[in-house]
Amino acid sequence: MRAVVIERFGDPSGMAVVEMPEPTPAPEQVVIRTEAVGVGGVDAVIRRGTLGSGFPVGMVPGSEVAGTVTSVGADVDPSWLGRRVWAFTGTSGGYTEQAVAAAGDVVALPDGLSSIDAVTLGSAAPVAHFALAHAHLRAGESVLVRGAAGSIGIAAVELAAAAGAAVVAVTTSSDERGHRLRDLGATHVLDRSGSGADAPAEFDVVLDIIGGAAVPEFIDRLASNGRMVVVGAVAGFPPADFGMRLMQGFQRSRSFATFSLDSVPTATRDRVRAEHFAAAARGDLHPVVDDVLPLDQAAEAHRRMDGGAVFGRIVLTP
């Protein structure tokens, strides 16, 4: 079978398509014939080597796939065979024609939801949902989504608007993207620095997908009792002394947190994910697909991501 591997960490040219043996499921695992593979921001961060040396040369990137279960290991309910599913493969193993996943990380897909749409929402929408809950967003409050043009940001905009946020502001790189985000529920469009003609001065919640050197400046945009939750580090880690901004504004009672979906119990994650899939099948939640590319163009997908040219999610198809 074909798979994409990282032969050299750094720019996308270090990725290559290779032939690999077909997998056999271990106990409590399933094998999925992939129909769609989501290309996520964490894939690019790992490929760049930003997260350090914990990832081996030759690894298969990718963390979410959708397709049909073709074989199951011991201790797996055989009724999964032949079912269409979404699956989380971990921090690797997705960019392949046949993916292996733990049976506990598999969710059945409803009729009316394509595999392409499933991998656009499968990880992103639950991250957005639980991050907003982690921030204790309440109806009538204001929220800023920093880095709203990706799949997590788009889901956060829709979910915040549906939750009754009075202000859903976004940072993005162009007017065209701003118009598209307004169609999804954004009320204010700001540039990447957080500036804009009608930009609110402060927000009750800042949901940050970008991270990097500008984190302290966005801490300063929190209202009194405001909460900032970082769910990604596309631009790298914040400065080592970023916490000084919280201390300097001590009397404002601001707070800062990180959020990872790994901290949510599996059963809870899967319940919410299934709700999101059902909502998308009804047309109540909108997966935004930037492009669909063949598996052997994974490097091109990463080049577009590195260039900031993606709105929504790129999906690979074997």
CSV table of C-alpha atoms in Angstrom, one decimal:
chain,number,residue,atom,x,y,z
A,1,MET,CA,0.0,0.0,0.0
A,2,ARG,CA,1.1,3.6,-0.5
A,3,ALA,CA,1.8,5.9,2.4
A,4,VAL,CA,3.5,9.3,2.9
A,5,VAL,CA,6.5,9.4,5.2
A,6,ILE,CA,8.7,12.2,6.6
A,7,GLU,CA,12.2,11.4,5.4
A,8,ARG,CA,13.6,14.7,6.7
A,9,PHE,CA,12.1,17.2,9.1
A,10,GLY,CA,11.9,20.8,8.0
A,11,ASP,CA,10.2,22.0,4.8
A,12,PRO,CA,7.7,19.9,2.9
A,13,SER,CA,10.3,18.6,0.4
A,14,GLY,CA,11.3,16.1,3.1
A,15,MET,CA,8.0,14.2,2.6
A,16,ALA,CA,7.9,11.2,0.2
A,17,VAL,CA,5.4,8.6,-1.0
A,18,VAL,CA,6.5,5.0,-0.3
A,19,GLU,CA,5.2,1.5,-0.5
A,20,MET,CA,4.6,-0.2,2.8
A,21,PRO,CA,3.2,-3.6,3.9
A,22,GLU,CA,-0.5,-3.8,4.5
A,23,PRO,CA,-1.2,-3.6,8.2
A,24,THR,CA,-2.7,-6.3,10.4
A,25,PRO,CA,-4.7,-5.2,13.4
A,26,ALA,CA,-3.4,-6.0,16.9
A,27,PRO,CA,-5.9,-6.7,19.7
A,28,GLU,CA,-8.4,-3.9,20.2
A,29,GLN,CA,-7.4,-2.3,16.8
A,30,VAL,CA,-9.1,-1.9,13.5
A,31,VAL,CA,-7.8,-1.4,10.0
A,32,ILE,CA,-9.6,1.3,7.8
A,33,ARG,CA,-9.5,1.6,4.1
A,34,THR,CA,-9.1,5.3,3.9
A,35,GLU,CA,-11.4,7.5,1.7
A,36,ALA,CA,-10.2,10.8,3.2
A,37,VAL,CA,-7.3,12.0,5.3
A,38,GLY,CA,-7.4,15.4,7.2
A,39,VAL,CA,-4.4,17.6,6.9
A,40,GLY,CA,-4.1,19.3,10.3
A,41,GLY,CA,-2.0,22.1,11.7
A,42,VAL,CA,-0.4,19.7,14.1
A,43,ASP,CA,0.8,17.7,11.1
A,44,ALA,CA,2.7,20.7,9.8
A,45,VAL,CA,4.1,21.6,13.2
A,46,ILE,CA,5.5,18.0,13.6
A,47,ARG,CA,6.8,18.0,10.1
A,48,ARG,CA,8.7,21.2,10.6
A,49,GLY,CA,10.4,19.7,13.7
A,50,THR,CA,8.9,22.4,16.0
A,51,LEU,CA,8.0,20.0,18.7
A,52,GLY,CA,11.5,18.6,19.1
A,53,SER,CA,13.0,15.1,18.6
A,54,GLY,CA,10.2,12.9,19.8
A,55,PHE,CA,9.2,11.9,16.3
A,56,PRO,CA,11.2,9.4,14.2
A,57,VAL,CA,12.4,9.9,10.7
A,58,GLY,CA,10.3,7.7,8.5
A,59,MET,CA,7.1,8.3,10.4
A,60,VAL,CA,3.7,8.5,8.6
A,61,PRO,CA,2.1,11.8,9.6
A,62,GLY,CA,-1.6,12.4,10.0
A,63,SER,CA,-4.0,11.9,12.9
A,64,GLU,CA,-7.5,11.5,11.4
A,65,VAL,CA,-9.0,9.5,8.6
A,66,ALA,CA,-12.4,8.4,7.4
A,67,GLY,CA,-13.3,5.3,5.4
A,68,THR,CA,-14.5,1.7,5.8
A,69,VAL,CA,-13.4,-0.8,8.4
A,70,THR,CA,-11.8,-3.8,6.6
A,71,SER,CA,-10.5,-5.9,9.5
A,72,VAL,CA,-10.6,-6.0,13.2
A,73,GLY,CA,-8.3,-7.4,15.9
A,74,ALA,CA,-9.0,-9.6,18.8
A,75,ASP,CA,-11.5,-8.2,21.4
A,76,VAL,CA,-13.1,-5.9,18.8
A,77,ASP,CA,-16.8,-6.2,18.0
A,78,PRO,CA,-17.0,-7.8,14.5
A,79,SER,CA,-20.0,-5.6,13.7
A,80,TRP,CA,-17.5,-2.8,12.9
A,81,LEU,CA,-16.6,-4.7,9.7
A,82,GLY,CA,-17.8,-2.9,6.7
A,83,ARG,CA,-19.0,0.2,8.5
A,84,ARG,CA,-18.1,3.8,7.5
A,85,VAL,CA,-16.2,5.5,10.3
A,86,TRP,CA,-14.1,8.4,11.4
A,87,ALA,CA,-10.9,7.5,13.3
A,88,PHE,CA,-8.2,9.2,15.3
A,89,THR,CA,-4.8,7.5,14.6
A,90,GLY,CA,-2.7,9.3,17.2
A,91,THR,CA,0.0,11.8,16.2
A,92,SER,CA,0.9,9.6,13.2
A,93,GLY,CA,-0.4,7.0,10.9
A,94,GLY,CA,-3.0,8.9,8.8
A,95,TYR,CA,-1.4,9.6,5.5
A,96,THR,CA,-1.9,6.1,4.1
A,97,GLU,CA,-4.2,4.0,2.0
A,98,GLN,CA,-4.9,1.7,5.0
A,99,ALA,CA,-4.8,3.2,8.5
A,100,VAL,CA,-4.7,1.5,11.9
A,101,ALA,CA,-6.6,2.9,14.9
A,102,ALA,CA,-7.6,1.8,18.3
A,103,ALA,CA,-11.2,0.6,18.4
A,104,GLY,CA,-11.9,3.1,21.1
A,105,ASP,CA,-10.9,6.0,18.8
A,106,VAL,CA,-13.5,5.1,16.1
A,107,VAL,CA,-16.8,6.8,15.6
A,108,ALA,CA,-19.5,5.6,13.1
A,109,LEU,CA,-20.5,8.1,10.5
A,110,PRO,CA,-24.1,9.0,9.8
A,111,ASP,CA,-25.8,8.7,6.4
A,112,GLY,CA,-25.5,11.9,4.6
A,113,LEU,CA,-22.0,12.9,5.8
A,114,SER,CA,-19.1,12.4,3.4
A,115,SER,CA,-15.7,11.1,4.5
A,116,ILE,CA,-14.2,14.4,3.3
A,117,ASP,CA,-16.6,16.4,5.6
A,118,ALA,CA,-15.9,14.0,8.5
A,119,VAL,CA,-12.2,14.7,8.5
A,120,THR,CA,-12.8,18.4,8.2
A,121,LEU,CA,-14.8,18.4,11.5
A,122,GLY,CA,-13.8,15.3,13.3
A,123,SER,CA,-11.0,16.8,15.4
A,124,ALA,CA,-11.5,20.5,14.8
A,125,ALA,CA,-15.1,20.8,16.0
A,126,PRO,CA,-14.6,19.0,19.3
A,127,VAL,CA,-11.4,21.0,20.0
A,128,ALA,CA,-13.4,24.2,19.5
A,129,HIS,CA,-16.4,23.0,21.5
A,130,PHE,CA,-14.4,21.9,24.6
A,131,ALA,CA,-12.0,24.9,24.4
A,132,LEU,CA,-15.0,27.3,24.6
A,133,ALA,CA,-16.4,25.2,27.5
A,134,HIS,CA,-12.9,25.4,29.1
A,135,ALA,CA,-13.1,29.2,28.8
A,136,HIS,CA,-16.6,29.1,30.4
A,137,LEU,CA,-18.0,31.1,27.6
A,138,ARG,CA,-21.6,32.3,28.5
A,139,ALA,CA,-24.3,33.8,26.3
A,140,GLY,CA,-24.0,37.5,26.0
A,141,GLU,CA,-20.2,37.5,26.3
A,142,SER,CA,-17.6,38.6,23.8
A,143,VAL,CA,-15.1,36.2,22.2
A,144,LEU,CA,-12.1,36.7,20.0
A,145,VAL,CA,-10.9,33.8,17.8
A,146,ARG,CA,-7.3,34.3,16.9
A,147,GLY,CA,-6.4,32.5,13.8
A,148,ALA,CA,-10.0,31.9,12.6
A,149,ALA,CA,-9.3,30.8,9.0
A,150,GLY,CA,-8.4,27.2,9.9
A,151,SER,CA,-10.8,24.4,10.7
A,152,ILE,CA,-10.6,24.8,14.5
A,153,GLY,CA,-11.2,28.6,14.2
A,154,ILE,CA,-14.1,28.2,11.8
A,155,ALA,CA,-15.8,25.7,14.1
A,156,ALA,CA,-15.2,28.0,17.0
A,157,VAL,CA,-16.9,30.9,15.2
A,158,GLU,CA,-20.0,28.8,14.4
A,159,LEU,CA,-20.2,27.3,17.9
A,160,ALA,CA,-19.6,30.6,19.7
A,161,ALA,CA,-22.3,32.2,17.7
A,162,ALA,CA,-24.7,29.3,18.3
A,163,ALA,CA,-23.9,29.6,22.1
A,164,GLY,CA,-25.2,33.1,22.1
A,165,ALA,CA,-22.0,35.1,22.2
A,166,ALA,CA,-22.8,38.8,21.7
A,167,VAL,CA,-19.6,39.5,19.9
A,168,VAL,CA,-17.6,36.9,17.8
A,169,ALA,CA,-14.5,38.7,16.6
A,170,VAL,CA,-11.9,37.0,14.4
A,171,THR,CA,-8.4,37.7,13.3
A,172,THR,CA,-7.6,36.8,9.7
A,173,SER,CA,-5.3,37.8,6.9
A,174,SER,CA,-7.7,39.3,4.2
A,175,ASP,CA,-11.0,40.9,3.6
A,176,GLU,CA,-12.1,38.0,1.5
A,177,ARG,CA,-11.6,35.6,4.4
A,178,GLY,CA,-13.3,38.1,6.7
A,179,HIS,CA,-16.4,38.1,4.5
A,180,ARG,CA,-16.5,34.3,4.6
A,181,LEU,CA,-16.1,34.3,8.4
A,182,ARG,CA,-19.0,36.8,8.7
A,183,ASP,CA,-21.2,34.4,6.8
A,184,LEU,CA,-20.3,31.7,9.4
A,185,GLY,CA,-21.2,34.0,12.4
A,186,ALA,CA,-18.4,36.4,12.9
A,187,THR,CA,-19.5,39.9,14.0
A,188,HIS,CA,-16.1,41.7,13.8
A,189,VAL,CA,-13.1,41.1,11.5
A,190,LEU,CA,-9.7,42.2,12.6
A,191,ASP,CA,-6.2,41.9,11.1
A,192,ARG,CA,-3.6,39.5,12.4
A,193,SER,CA,-2.5,42.0,15.0
A,194,GLY,CA,-6.0,42.3,16.4
A,195,SER,CA,-6.6,45.8,14.9
A,196,GLY,CA,-9.6,46.9,13.0
A,197,ALA,CA,-11.8,49.9,12.4
A,198,ASP,CA,-14.6,48.6,14.7
A,199,ALA,CA,-12.4,46.4,16.9
A,200,PRO,CA,-13.6,46.0,20.5
A,201,ALA,CA,-10.9,47.0,23.0
A,202,GLU,CA,-11.3,44.0,25.2
A,203,PHE,CA,-12.9,40.5,25.2
A,204,ASP,CA,-14.3,38.2,27.8
A,205,VAL,CA,-12.7,35.2,26.0
A,206,VAL,CA,-9.8,34.9,23.7
A,207,LEU,CA,-9.4,31.5,22.0
A,208,ASP,CA,-5.9,31.4,20.5
A,209,ILE,CA,-4.9,28.8,17.8
A,210,ILE,CA,-1.7,30.6,16.8
A,211,GLY,CA,0.4,31.1,20.0
A,212,GLY,CA,3.9,32.5,19.3
A,213,ALA,CA,5.5,35.8,20.2
A,214,ALA,CA,2.2,37.8,20.2
A,215,VAL,CA,0.5,35.9,23.0
A,216,PRO,CA,1.3,38.7,25.6
A,217,GLU,CA,-0.4,41.3,23.4
A,218,PHE,CA,-3.6,39.3,23.3
A,219,ILE,CA,-3.5,38.7,27.1
A,220,ASP,CA,-3.7,42.5,27.2
A,221,ARG,CA,-7.0,42.3,25.2
A,222,LEU,CA,-8.7,40.4,28.0
A,223,ALA,CA,-11.5,42.3,29.9
A,224,SER,CA,-11.6,42.1,33.7
A,225,ASN,CA,-12.2,38.4,34.6
A,226,GLY,CA,-11.4,37.5,31.0
A,227,ARG,CA,-10.1,34.1,30.1
A,228,MET,CA,-7.6,33.2,27.4
A,229,VAL,CA,-7.3,29.6,26.2
A,230,VAL,CA,-4.5,28.5,23.8
A,231,VAL,CA,-5.4,25.4,21.8
A,232,GLY,CA,-2.5,25.6,19.3
A,233,ALA,CA,1.0,26.8,18.6
A,234,VAL,CA,1.1,27.2,14.9
A,235,ALA,CA,3.5,30.2,15.3
A,236,GLY,CA,5.5,28.4,18.0
A,237,PHE,CA,5.7,28.8,21.8
A,238,PRO,CA,5.0,32.1,23.5
A,239,PRO,CA,7.9,34.1,25.2
A,240,ALA,CA,9.2,32.5,28.3
A,241,ASP,CA,8.1,35.5,30.4
A,242,PHE,CA,4.6,35.9,28.9
A,243,GLY,CA,3.0,35.3,32.3
A,244,MET,CA,4.3,38.7,33.4
A,245,ARG,CA,1.4,40.3,31.5
A,246,LEU,CA,-1.0,38.5,33.8
A,247,MET,CA,0.9,39.7,36.9
A,248,GLN,CA,1.1,43.2,35.6
A,249,GLY,CA,-2.7,43.2,35.2
A,250,PHE,CA,-3.2,41.5,38.6
A,251,GLN,CA,-6.1,43.6,39.6
A,252,ARG,CA,-8.0,42.7,36.4
A,253,SER,CA,-8.3,39.0,37.5
A,254,ARG,CA,-7.5,37.7,34.1
A,255,SER,CA,-6.7,34.0,33.5
A,256,PHE,CA,-4.7,31.9,31.0
A,257,ALA,CA,-5.0,28.3,30.2
A,258,THR,CA,-4.0,25.7,27.6
A,259,PHE,CA,-6.4,23.1,26.3
A,260,SER,CA,-5.8,19.7,24.7
A,261,LEU,CA,-8.5,17.3,23.7
A,262,ASP,CA,-6.5,14.6,25.4
A,263,SER,CA,-7.8,15.9,28.7
A,264,VAL,CA,-11.4,15.0,27.8
A,265,PRO,CA,-12.6,11.5,28.6
A,266,THR,CA,-12.9,9.4,25.4
A,267,ALA,CA,-16.7,8.7,25.9
A,268,THR,CA,-17.4,12.4,26.3
A,269,ARG,CA,-15.3,13.3,23.2
A,270,ASP,CA,-17.0,10.7,21.1
A,271,ARG,CA,-20.5,11.7,22.2
A,272,VAL,CA,-19.8,15.4,21.2
A,273,ARG,CA,-18.1,14.3,18.0
A,274,ALA,CA,-21.1,12.2,17.0
A,275,GLU,CA,-23.4,15.2,17.8
A,276,HIS,CA,-21.2,17.4,15.5
A,277,PHE,CA,-21.4,14.8,12.7
A,278,ALA,CA,-25.2,14.6,13.0
A,279,ALA,CA,-25.4,18.4,13.0
A,280,ALA,CA,-23.3,18.6,9.8
A,281,ALA,CA,-25.4,15.9,8.2
A,282,ARG,CA,-28.5,18.1,9.0
A,283,GLY,CA,-26.7,21.3,7.7
A,284,ASP,CA,-26.5,22.9,11.1
A,285,LEU,CA,-22.7,22.8,11.2
A,286,HIS,CA,-20.6,23.6,8.1
A,287,PRO,CA,-17.4,21.8,7.3
A,288,VAL,CA,-15.2,24.1,5.1
A,289,VAL,CA,-13.0,22.3,2.7
A,290,ASP,CA,-10.2,24.4,1.1
A,291,ASP,CA,-9.2,21.7,-1.4
A,292,VAL,CA,-9.1,18.0,-2.0
A,293,LEU,CA,-5.8,16.6,-3.2
A,294,PRO,CA,-4.6,13.1,-4.0
A,295,LEU,CA,-2.4,11.4,-1.3
A,296,ASP,CA,0.7,11.8,-3.4
A,297,GLN,CA,0.3,15.6,-3.2
A,298,ALA,CA,0.7,15.7,0.6
A,299,ALA,CA,3.8,17.9,0.3
A,300,GLU,CA,1.8,20.4,-1.8
A,301,ALA,CA,-0.8,20.5,0.9
A,302,HIS,CA,1.9,21.3,3.5
A,303,ARG,CA,3.4,24.0,1.2
A,304,ARG,CA,0.0,25.7,1.0
A,305,MET,CA,-0.4,25.5,4.8
A,306,ASP,CA,3.1,27.0,5.3
A,307,GLY,CA,2.2,29.8,3.0
A,308,GLY,CA,-0.9,30.7,4.9
A,309,ALA,CA,-3.0,30.0,1.8
A,310,VAL,CA,-5.6,27.6,3.3
A,311,PHE,CA,-9.1,28.5,4.4
A,312,GLY,CA,-10.7,25.6,6.2
A,313,ARG,CA,-9.0,22.2,5.7
A,314,ILE,CA,-7.2,20.4,2.9
A,315,VAL,CA,-8.2,16.8,2.6
A,316,LEU,CA,-6.1,14.0,1.0
A,317,THR,CA,-7.7,11.1,-0.9
A,318,PRO,CA,-5.9,7.9,-1.7
